[in-house]
Coordinates of C-alpha atoms in Angstrom, one line a residue:
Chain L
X169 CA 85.0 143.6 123.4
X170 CA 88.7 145.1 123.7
X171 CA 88.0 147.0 120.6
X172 CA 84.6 148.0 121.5
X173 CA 85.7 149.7 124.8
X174 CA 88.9 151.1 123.3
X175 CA 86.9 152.8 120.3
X176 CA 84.0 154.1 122.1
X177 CA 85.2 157.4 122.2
X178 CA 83.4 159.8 120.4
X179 CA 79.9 160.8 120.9
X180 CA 77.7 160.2 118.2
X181 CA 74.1 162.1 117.1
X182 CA 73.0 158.9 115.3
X183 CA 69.1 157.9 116.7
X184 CA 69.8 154.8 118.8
X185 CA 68.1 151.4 117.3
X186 CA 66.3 149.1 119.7
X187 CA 69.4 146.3 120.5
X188 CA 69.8 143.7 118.3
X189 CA 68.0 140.6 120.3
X190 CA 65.4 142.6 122.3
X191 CA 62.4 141.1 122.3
X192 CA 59.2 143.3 121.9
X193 CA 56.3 142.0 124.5
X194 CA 53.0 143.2 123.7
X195 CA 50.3 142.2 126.3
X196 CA 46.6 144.1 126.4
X197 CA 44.0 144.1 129.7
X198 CA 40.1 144.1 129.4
X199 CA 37.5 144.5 132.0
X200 CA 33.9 144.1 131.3
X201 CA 30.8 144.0 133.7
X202 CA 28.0 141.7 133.2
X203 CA 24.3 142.7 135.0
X204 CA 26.3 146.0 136.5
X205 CA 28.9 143.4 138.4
X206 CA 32.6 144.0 137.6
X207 CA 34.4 140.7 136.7
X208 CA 38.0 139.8 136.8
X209 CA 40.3 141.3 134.7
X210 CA 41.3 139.5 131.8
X211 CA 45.0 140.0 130.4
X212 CA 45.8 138.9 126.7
X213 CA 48.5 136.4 125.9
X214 CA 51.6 138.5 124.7
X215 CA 52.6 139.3 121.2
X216 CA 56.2 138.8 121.4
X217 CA 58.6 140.2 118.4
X218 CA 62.2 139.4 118.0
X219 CA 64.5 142.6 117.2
X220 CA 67.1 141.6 114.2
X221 CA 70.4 142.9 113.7
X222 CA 70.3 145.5 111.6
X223 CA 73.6 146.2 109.4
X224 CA 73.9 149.8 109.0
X225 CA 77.0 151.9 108.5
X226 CA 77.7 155.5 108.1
X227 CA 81.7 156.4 106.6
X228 CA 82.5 160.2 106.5
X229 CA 85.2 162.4 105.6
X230 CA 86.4 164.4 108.4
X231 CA 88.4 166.6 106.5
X232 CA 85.5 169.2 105.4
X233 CA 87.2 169.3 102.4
X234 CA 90.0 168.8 100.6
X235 CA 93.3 168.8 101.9
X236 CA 96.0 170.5 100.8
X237 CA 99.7 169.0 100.4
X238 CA 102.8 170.8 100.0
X239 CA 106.4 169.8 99.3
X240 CA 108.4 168.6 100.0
X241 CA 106.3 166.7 102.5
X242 CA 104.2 164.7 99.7
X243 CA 102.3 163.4 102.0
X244 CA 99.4 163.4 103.0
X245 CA 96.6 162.5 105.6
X246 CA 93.2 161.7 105.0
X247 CA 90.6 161.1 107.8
X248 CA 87.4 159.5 108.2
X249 CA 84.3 158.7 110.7
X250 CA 83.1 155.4 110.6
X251 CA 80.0 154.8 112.6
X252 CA 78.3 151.6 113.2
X253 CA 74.8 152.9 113.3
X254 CA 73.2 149.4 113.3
X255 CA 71.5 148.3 115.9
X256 CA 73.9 145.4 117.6
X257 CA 77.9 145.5 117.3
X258 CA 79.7 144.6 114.5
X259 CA 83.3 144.0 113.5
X260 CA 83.9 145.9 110.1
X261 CA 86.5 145.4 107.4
X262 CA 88.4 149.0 106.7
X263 CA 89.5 149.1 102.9
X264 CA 91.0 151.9 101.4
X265 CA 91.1 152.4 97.2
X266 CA 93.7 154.9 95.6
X267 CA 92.3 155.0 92.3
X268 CA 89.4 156.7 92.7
X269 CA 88.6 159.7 90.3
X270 CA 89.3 160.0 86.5
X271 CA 91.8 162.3 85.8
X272 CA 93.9 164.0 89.0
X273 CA 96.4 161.6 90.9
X274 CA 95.9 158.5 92.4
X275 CA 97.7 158.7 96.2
X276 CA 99.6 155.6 97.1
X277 CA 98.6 153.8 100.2
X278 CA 101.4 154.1 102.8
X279 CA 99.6 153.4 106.3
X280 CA 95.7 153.0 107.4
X281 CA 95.3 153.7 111.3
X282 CA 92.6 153.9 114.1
X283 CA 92.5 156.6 116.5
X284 CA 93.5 155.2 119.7
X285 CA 95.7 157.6 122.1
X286 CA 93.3 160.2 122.5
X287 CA 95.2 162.6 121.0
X288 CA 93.3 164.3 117.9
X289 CA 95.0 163.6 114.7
X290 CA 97.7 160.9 113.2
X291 CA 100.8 159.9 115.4
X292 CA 103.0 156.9 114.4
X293 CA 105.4 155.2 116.5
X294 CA 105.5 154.6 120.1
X295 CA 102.0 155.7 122.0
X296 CA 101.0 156.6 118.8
X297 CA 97.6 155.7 117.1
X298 CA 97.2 152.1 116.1
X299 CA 98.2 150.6 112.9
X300 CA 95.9 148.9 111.0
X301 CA 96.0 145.9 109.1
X302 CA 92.8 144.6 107.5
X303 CA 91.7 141.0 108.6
X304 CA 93.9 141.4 111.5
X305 CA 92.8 144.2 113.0
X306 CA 89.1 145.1 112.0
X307 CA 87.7 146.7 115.0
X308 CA 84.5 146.0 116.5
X309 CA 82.4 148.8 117.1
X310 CA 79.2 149.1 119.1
X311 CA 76.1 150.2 118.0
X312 CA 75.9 153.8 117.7
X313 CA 80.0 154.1 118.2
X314 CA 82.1 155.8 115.8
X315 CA 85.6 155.3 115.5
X316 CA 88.3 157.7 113.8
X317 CA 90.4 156.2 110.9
X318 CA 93.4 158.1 109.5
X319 CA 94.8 157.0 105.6
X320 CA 98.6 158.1 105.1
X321 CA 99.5 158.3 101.7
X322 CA 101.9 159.4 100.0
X323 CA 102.0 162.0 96.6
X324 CA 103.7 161.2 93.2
X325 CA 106.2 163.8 92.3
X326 CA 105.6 165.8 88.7
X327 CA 102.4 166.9 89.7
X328 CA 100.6 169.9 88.3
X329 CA 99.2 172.9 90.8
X330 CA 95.9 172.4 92.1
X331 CA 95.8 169.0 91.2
X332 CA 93.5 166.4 92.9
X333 CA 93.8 162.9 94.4
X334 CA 91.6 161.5 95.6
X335 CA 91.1 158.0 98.2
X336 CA 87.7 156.1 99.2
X337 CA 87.9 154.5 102.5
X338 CA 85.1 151.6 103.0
X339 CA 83.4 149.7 106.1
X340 CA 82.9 146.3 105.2
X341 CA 80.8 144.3 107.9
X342 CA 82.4 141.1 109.4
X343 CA 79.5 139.6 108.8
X344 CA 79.6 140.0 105.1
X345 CA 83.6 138.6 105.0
X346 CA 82.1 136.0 107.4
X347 CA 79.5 134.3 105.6
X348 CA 80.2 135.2 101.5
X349 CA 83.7 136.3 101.7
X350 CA 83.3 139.5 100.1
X351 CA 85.5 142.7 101.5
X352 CA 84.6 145.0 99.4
X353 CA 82.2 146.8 98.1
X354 CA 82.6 146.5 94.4
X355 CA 82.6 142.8 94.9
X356 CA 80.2 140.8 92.8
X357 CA 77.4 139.8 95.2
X358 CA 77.7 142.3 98.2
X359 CA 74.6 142.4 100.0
X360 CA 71.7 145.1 99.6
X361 CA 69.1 146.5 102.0
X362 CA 67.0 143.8 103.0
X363 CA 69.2 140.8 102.5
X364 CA 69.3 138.6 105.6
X365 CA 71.8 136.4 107.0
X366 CA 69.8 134.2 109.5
X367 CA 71.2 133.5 112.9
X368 CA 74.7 135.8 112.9
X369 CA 73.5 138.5 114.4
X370 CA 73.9 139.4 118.3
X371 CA 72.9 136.7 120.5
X372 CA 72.1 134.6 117.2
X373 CA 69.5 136.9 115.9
X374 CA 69.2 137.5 112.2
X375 CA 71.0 139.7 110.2
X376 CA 69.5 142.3 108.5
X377 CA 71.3 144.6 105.7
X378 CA 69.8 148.3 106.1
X379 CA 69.4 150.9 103.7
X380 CA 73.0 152.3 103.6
X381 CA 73.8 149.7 101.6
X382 CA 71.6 151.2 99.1
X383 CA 74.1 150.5 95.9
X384 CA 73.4 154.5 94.8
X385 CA 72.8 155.7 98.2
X386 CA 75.9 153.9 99.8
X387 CA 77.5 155.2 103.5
X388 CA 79.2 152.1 103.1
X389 CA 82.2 154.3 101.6
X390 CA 83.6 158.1 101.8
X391 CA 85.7 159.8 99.9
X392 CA 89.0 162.0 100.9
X393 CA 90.8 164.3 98.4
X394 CA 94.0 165.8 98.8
X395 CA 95.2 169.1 96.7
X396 CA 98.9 170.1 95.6
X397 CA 99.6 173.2 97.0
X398 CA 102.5 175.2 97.4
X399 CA 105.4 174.3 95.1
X400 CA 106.9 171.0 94.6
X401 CA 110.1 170.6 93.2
X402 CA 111.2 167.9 90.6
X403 CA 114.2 166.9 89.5
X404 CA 114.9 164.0 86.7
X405 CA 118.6 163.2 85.5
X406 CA 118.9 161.3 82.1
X407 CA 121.8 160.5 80.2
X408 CA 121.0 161.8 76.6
X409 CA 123.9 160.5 74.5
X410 CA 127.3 158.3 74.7
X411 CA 130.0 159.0 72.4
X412 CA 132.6 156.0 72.8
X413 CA 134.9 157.8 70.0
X414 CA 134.7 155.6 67.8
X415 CA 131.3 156.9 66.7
X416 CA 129.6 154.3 68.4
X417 CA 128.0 155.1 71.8
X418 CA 129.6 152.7 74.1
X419 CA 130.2 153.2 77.7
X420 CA 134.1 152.0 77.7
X421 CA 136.7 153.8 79.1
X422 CA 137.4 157.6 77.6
X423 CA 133.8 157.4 76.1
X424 CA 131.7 160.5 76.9
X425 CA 128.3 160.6 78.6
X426 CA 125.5 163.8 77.6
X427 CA 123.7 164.1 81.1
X428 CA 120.8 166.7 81.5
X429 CA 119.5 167.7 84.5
X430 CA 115.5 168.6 84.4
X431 CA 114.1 170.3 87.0
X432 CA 110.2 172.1 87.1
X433 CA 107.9 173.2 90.0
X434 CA 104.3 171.9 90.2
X435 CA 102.0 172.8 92.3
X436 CA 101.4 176.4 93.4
X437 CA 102.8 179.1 94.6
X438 CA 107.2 179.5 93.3
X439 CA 110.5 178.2 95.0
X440 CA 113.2 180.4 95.6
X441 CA 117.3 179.6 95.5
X442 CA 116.9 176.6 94.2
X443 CA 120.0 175.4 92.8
X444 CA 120.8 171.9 91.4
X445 CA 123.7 170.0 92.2
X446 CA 124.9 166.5 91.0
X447 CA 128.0 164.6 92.4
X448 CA 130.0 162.7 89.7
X449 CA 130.6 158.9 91.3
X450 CA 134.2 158.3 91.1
X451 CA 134.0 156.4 87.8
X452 CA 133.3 160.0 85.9
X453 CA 135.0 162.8 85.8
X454 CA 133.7 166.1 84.6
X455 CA 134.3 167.5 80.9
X456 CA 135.6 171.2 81.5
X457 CA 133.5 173.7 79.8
X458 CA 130.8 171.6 78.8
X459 CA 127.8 173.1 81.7
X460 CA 125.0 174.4 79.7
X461 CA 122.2 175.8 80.9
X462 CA 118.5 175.8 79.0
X463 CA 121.7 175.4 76.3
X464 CA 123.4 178.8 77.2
X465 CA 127.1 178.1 78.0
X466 CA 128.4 178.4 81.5
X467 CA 132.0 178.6 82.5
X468 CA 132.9 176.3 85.5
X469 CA 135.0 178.4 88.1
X470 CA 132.0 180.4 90.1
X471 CA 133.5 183.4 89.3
X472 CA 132.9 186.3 89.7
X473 CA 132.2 185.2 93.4
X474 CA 128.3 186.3 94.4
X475 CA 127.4 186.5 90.6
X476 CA 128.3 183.4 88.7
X477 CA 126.7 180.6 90.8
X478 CA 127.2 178.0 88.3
X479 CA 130.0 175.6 87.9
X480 CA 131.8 172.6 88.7
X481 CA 133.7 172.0 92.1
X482 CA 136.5 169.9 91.9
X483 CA 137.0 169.4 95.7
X484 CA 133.3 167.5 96.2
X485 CA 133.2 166.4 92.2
X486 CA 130.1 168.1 91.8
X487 CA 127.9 170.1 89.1
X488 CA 126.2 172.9 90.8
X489 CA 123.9 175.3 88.7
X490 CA 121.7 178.3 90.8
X491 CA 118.7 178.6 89.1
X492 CA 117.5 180.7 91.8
X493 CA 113.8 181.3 92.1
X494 CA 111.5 179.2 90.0
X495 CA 107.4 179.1 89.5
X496 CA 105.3 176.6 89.6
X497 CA 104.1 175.8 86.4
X498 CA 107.1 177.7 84.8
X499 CA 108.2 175.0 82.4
X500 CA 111.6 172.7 82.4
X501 CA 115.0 174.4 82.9
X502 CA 117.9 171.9 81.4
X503 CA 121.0 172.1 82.9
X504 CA 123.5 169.5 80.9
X505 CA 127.4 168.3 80.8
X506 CA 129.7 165.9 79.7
X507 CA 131.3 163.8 82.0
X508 CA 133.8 161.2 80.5
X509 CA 134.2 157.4 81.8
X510 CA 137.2 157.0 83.3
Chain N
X63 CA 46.5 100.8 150.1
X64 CA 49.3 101.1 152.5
X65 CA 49.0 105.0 154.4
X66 CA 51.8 106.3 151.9
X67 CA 49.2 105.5 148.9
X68 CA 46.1 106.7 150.7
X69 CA 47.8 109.9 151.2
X70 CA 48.8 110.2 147.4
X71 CA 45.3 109.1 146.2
X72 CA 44.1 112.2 148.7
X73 CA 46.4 114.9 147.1
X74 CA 45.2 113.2 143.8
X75 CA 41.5 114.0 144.5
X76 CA 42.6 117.6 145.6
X77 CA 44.5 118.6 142.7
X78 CA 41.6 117.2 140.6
X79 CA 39.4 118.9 142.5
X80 CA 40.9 121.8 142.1
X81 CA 41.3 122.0 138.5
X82 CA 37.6 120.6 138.1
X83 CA 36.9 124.0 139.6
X84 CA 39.3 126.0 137.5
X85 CA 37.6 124.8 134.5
X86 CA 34.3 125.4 135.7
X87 CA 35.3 129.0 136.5
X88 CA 35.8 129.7 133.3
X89 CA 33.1 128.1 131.3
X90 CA 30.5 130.6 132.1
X91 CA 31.1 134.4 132.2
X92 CA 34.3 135.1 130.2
X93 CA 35.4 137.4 127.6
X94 CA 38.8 135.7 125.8
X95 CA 41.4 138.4 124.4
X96 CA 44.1 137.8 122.1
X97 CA 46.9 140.2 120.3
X98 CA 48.9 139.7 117.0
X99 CA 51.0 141.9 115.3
X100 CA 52.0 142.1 111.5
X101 CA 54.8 144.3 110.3
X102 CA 53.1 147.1 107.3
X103 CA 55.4 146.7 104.2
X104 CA 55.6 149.8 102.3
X105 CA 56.0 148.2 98.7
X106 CA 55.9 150.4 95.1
X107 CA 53.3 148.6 92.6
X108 CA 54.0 148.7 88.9
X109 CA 52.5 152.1 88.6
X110 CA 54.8 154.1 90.7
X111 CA 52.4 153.8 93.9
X112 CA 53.0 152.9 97.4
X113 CA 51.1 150.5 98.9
X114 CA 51.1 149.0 101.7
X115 CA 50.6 145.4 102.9
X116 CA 50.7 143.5 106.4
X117 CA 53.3 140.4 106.7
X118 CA 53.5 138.0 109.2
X119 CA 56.7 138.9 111.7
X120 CA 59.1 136.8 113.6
X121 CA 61.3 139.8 114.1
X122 CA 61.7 143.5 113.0
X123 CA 64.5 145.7 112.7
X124 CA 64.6 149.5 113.8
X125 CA 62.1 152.0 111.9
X126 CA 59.6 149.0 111.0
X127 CA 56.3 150.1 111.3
X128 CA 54.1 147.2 113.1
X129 CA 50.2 146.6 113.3
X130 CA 48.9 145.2 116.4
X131 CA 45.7 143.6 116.6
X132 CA 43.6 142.8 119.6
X133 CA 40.9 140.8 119.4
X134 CA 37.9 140.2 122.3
X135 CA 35.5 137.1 122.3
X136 CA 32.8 136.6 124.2
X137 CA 32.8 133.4 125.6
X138 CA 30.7 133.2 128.0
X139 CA 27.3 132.1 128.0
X140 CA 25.8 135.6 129.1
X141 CA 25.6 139.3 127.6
X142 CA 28.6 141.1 128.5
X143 CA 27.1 144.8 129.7
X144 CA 27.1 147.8 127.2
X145 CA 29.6 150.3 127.2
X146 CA 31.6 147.8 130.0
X147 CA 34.4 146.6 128.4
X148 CA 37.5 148.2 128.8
X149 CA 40.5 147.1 126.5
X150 CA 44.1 149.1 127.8
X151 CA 46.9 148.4 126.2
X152 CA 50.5 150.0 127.8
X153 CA 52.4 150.8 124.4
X154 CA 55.9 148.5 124.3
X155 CA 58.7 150.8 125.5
X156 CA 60.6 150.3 122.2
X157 CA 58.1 151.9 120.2
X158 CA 56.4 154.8 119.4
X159 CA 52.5 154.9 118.4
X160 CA 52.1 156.9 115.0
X161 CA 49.6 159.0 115.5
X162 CA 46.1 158.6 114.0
X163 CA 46.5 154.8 113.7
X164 CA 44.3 153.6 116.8
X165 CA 40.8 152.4 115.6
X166 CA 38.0 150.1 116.7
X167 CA 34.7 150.1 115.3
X168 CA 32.0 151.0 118.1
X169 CA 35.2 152.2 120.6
X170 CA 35.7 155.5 122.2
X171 CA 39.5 155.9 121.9
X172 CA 41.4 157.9 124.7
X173 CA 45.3 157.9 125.5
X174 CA 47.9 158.2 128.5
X175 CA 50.8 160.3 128.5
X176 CA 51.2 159.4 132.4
X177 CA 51.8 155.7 132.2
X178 CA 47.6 154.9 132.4
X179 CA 47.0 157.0 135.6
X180 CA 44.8 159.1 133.3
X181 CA 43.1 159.2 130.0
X182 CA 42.1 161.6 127.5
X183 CA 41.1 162.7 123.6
X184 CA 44.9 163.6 122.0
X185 CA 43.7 167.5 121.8
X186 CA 43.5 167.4 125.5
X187 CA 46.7 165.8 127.0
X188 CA 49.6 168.0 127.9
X189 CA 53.1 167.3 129.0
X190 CA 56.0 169.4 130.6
X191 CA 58.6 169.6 128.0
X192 CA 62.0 172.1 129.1
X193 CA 60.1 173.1 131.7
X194 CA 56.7 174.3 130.2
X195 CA 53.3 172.5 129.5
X196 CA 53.0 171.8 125.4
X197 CA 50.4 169.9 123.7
X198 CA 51.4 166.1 123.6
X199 CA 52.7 164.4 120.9
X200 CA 51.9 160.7 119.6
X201 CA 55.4 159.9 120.8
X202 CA 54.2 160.8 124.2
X203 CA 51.4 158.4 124.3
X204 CA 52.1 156.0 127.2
X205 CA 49.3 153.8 127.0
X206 CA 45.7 153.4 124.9
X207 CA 42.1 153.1 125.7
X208 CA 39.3 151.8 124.3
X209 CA 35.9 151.6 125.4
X210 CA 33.8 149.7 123.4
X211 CA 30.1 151.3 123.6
X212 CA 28.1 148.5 122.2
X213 CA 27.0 145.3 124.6
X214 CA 28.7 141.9 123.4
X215 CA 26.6 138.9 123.3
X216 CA 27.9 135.2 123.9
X217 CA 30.1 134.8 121.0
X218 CA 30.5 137.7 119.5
X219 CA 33.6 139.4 119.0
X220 CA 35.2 142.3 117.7
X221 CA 38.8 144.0 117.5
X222 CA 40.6 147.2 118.0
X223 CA 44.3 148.4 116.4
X224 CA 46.8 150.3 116.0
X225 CA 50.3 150.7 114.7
X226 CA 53.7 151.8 116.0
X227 CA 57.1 152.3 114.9
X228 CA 60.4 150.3 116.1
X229 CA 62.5 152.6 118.4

């Protein structure tokens, strides 16, 4: 009941159900004269009927659409309605899948919450929304209630512009993890319209599953889709080759390490100043005159000063390059150097 | 009998008295009326048709569509008068009547939109919707009316329907 009055926020346009448990009296009257005199009324006994719990529930996308992701956030929110419009309460099971579409991205599953503070859209942390954690937390929610659920996720890097990713949020009723243990919808044996489960309904009425369980006419589940947009940057480093000297490549002291730099920008849209630096631990020191870039030779003394960006700074130990401004879908640019084992 | 069992053997002959006379009440002039309902099942036959057939209900869920029944007897041992029965039946407040359902052979069928203060044919009846008068609607319909036009002899019987939808 917590849940129920904590999540009975938003106003819904569902048609309401007769409650799950009413019962339906229905009790006629006849009069009738015999020889012209009027004779007491009679009244029928009453046809009663026994409202069942109907199991119905409707999971949309809030987002009108797909939502767009930029870096160097990478992430992303994804939000849902879930409404219970069955006819009694029910606690439902929220279960979020990443690998949804073929092709695009699949988002990995950092946080699912339920709107709670009253304040539209995801916070985290203190007086934030709550955090939810399935089988722990499934919310009850009245009939004809819709509660708000948020899916953080975060983006893989090396993605190409206008990609998609895309999540599937589902509402699995309690009832359904109560009496078969299935939690979600894919599962072998989850109910469809018209299966019944006697006696767990509200105030021990039956259970009835309703038609948006239909299996190709589900609102069981909705879908979210996030889109890159805007640039992302990536940036891999690999060591290509180790020369020990001895024409064997291991990594023993004086031996000589190839290290390349790769950097490209997915997404959409271009980056600008972008220059890549990589401090050499303490176990490496730098090969002079060995910075290459897309394997054009660069000297290491940032000289001229405003013109030669690249080089190697022997104060901080690092390889800087300026690539300066880059666009998405551009390709690789290689920046390598030798640095030798000490 | 000590004065403690006279008076019970008094109340005795009293309350047997009394239901002697109940029973007696009732043997002569009565009319007996009785209700069921069935839930209409809209199934698809083999050929891609729907059909529809009536189950016995326990309980419904929302949007069933149910068939009430009510059935009159005479009896009595006299001729109830033509055109004097009366059979009203105040719609359940969960439902709505679907419209063109009510039937009764030998019945004149009128409905309420007021709660049964007043009858009429369905082109007739009015309601105030956002503040102007409109035609009414089966959704409106309060209550029914029949008025079966035939006299019913000692046991003869006959029934009216109709069907409504789960609110």
């Amino acid at each position: 009941m917590i849940f129920a009055l904590l999540f009975a926020a938003s106003t819904a346009s569902w048609a309401l159900g007769t409650d799950a448990g009413t019962l339906i009296t229905n009790t006629a009257t006849l009069s009738f004269e015999i020889d012209g005199a009027a004779q007491p009324i009679v009244e029928s006994a009453s046809a009663i009927t026994r409202v069942d719990e109907r199991l119905d529930v409707a999971t949309v996308s809030r987002d009108g659409g797909l939502v767009l992701i930029s870096s160097p956030s990478r992430q992303g929110v994804l939000s849902f309605d879930v409404t219970n419009t069955g006819n009694g309460d029910e606690v439902f099971r929220l279960v979020v899948d990443t690998d949804v579409d073929e092709g695009g991205f699949d988002p990995e599953l950092v946080q699912l919450y339920i709107e709670s503070n009253g304040i539209p859209g995801l916070q985290s942390g203190n007086g934030g929304d709550l955090v939810y954690v399935g089988g722990t937390d499934d919310p009850l929610i009245g009939s004809d209630e819709t509660i708000v659920v948020y899916v953080e996720l975060n983006v893989p890097d090396s993605l190409p512009g206008a990609d998609e990713g895309s999540v599937r949020l589902s509402a699995v009723a309690g009832t359904f993890v109560q009496a078969l243990g299935v939690t979600h919808p894919d599962d072998t044996g989850f109910p469809v319209p018209g299966a019944t489960f006697p006696g767990l309904g509200d105030r021990s009425v039956d259970v009835v599953v309703g038609l948006s369980h239909e299996p190709r006419a589900s609102t069981v589940s909705a879908v979210g889709t996030l889109q890159v947009d805007g640039p992302i940057v990536s940036m891999h480093k690999t060591a290509l080759a180790v020369s020990d000297g001895t024409g064997g490549s291991r990594v023993i002291s004086g031996a000589e390490i190839t290290y390349e730099l790769a950097v490209q920008v997915v997404g959409t849209g271009s980056v600008g100043q972008l220059v890549l630096t990589d401090q050499l631990p303490p176990e490496l020191a730098y090969v002079p005159g060995t910075l290459m870039l897309d394997g054009a030779e660069l000297d290491d003394d940032f000289l001229p000063a405003g013109q030669d960006d690249a080089g190697f700074d022997h104060a901080t130990d690092t390889v800087s390059v300026a690539i300066g401004s880059m666009a998405a879908g551009s390709g690789l640019r290689r920046v390598t150097f030798r640095a030798a084992v000490r | 009998m000590t004065v403690k069992e006279i008076r019970m053997f008094r109340r005795f002959v009293q309350v047997l008295g009394l239901a002697l006379l109940l029973v007696g009440g009732a043997a002569h002039a009565g009319v007996e009326l009785a209700t069921s309902v069935k839930k209409v099942v809209a199934v698809l036959d083999e050929n891609g048709q729907v059909t529809r057939r009536l189950e016995a209900v326990e309980s419904v869920v929302p949007e069933d569509v149910l068939l009430y029944t009510i059935t009159f007897t005479n009896a009595g041992d006299e001729t109830v008068d033509a055109g004097s029965i009366v059979i009203t039946n105040p719609l359940p407040a969960e439902t709505v009547y679907l419209e063109g359902t009510a039937a009764g052979s030998g019945t004149e069928i009128t409905f309420s939109v007021d709660g049964g203060e007043t009858f009429g044919k369905p082109e007739t009846l009015e309601v105030q919707r956002d503040g102007t008068t409109q035609a009414a609607q089966a959704a409106d319909y309060t209550t029914i009316r029949w008025i079966f036009e035939p006299a019913l002899d000692p046991g003869q019987s006959g029934d009216v329907t109709f069907n409504v939808r789960l609110k």
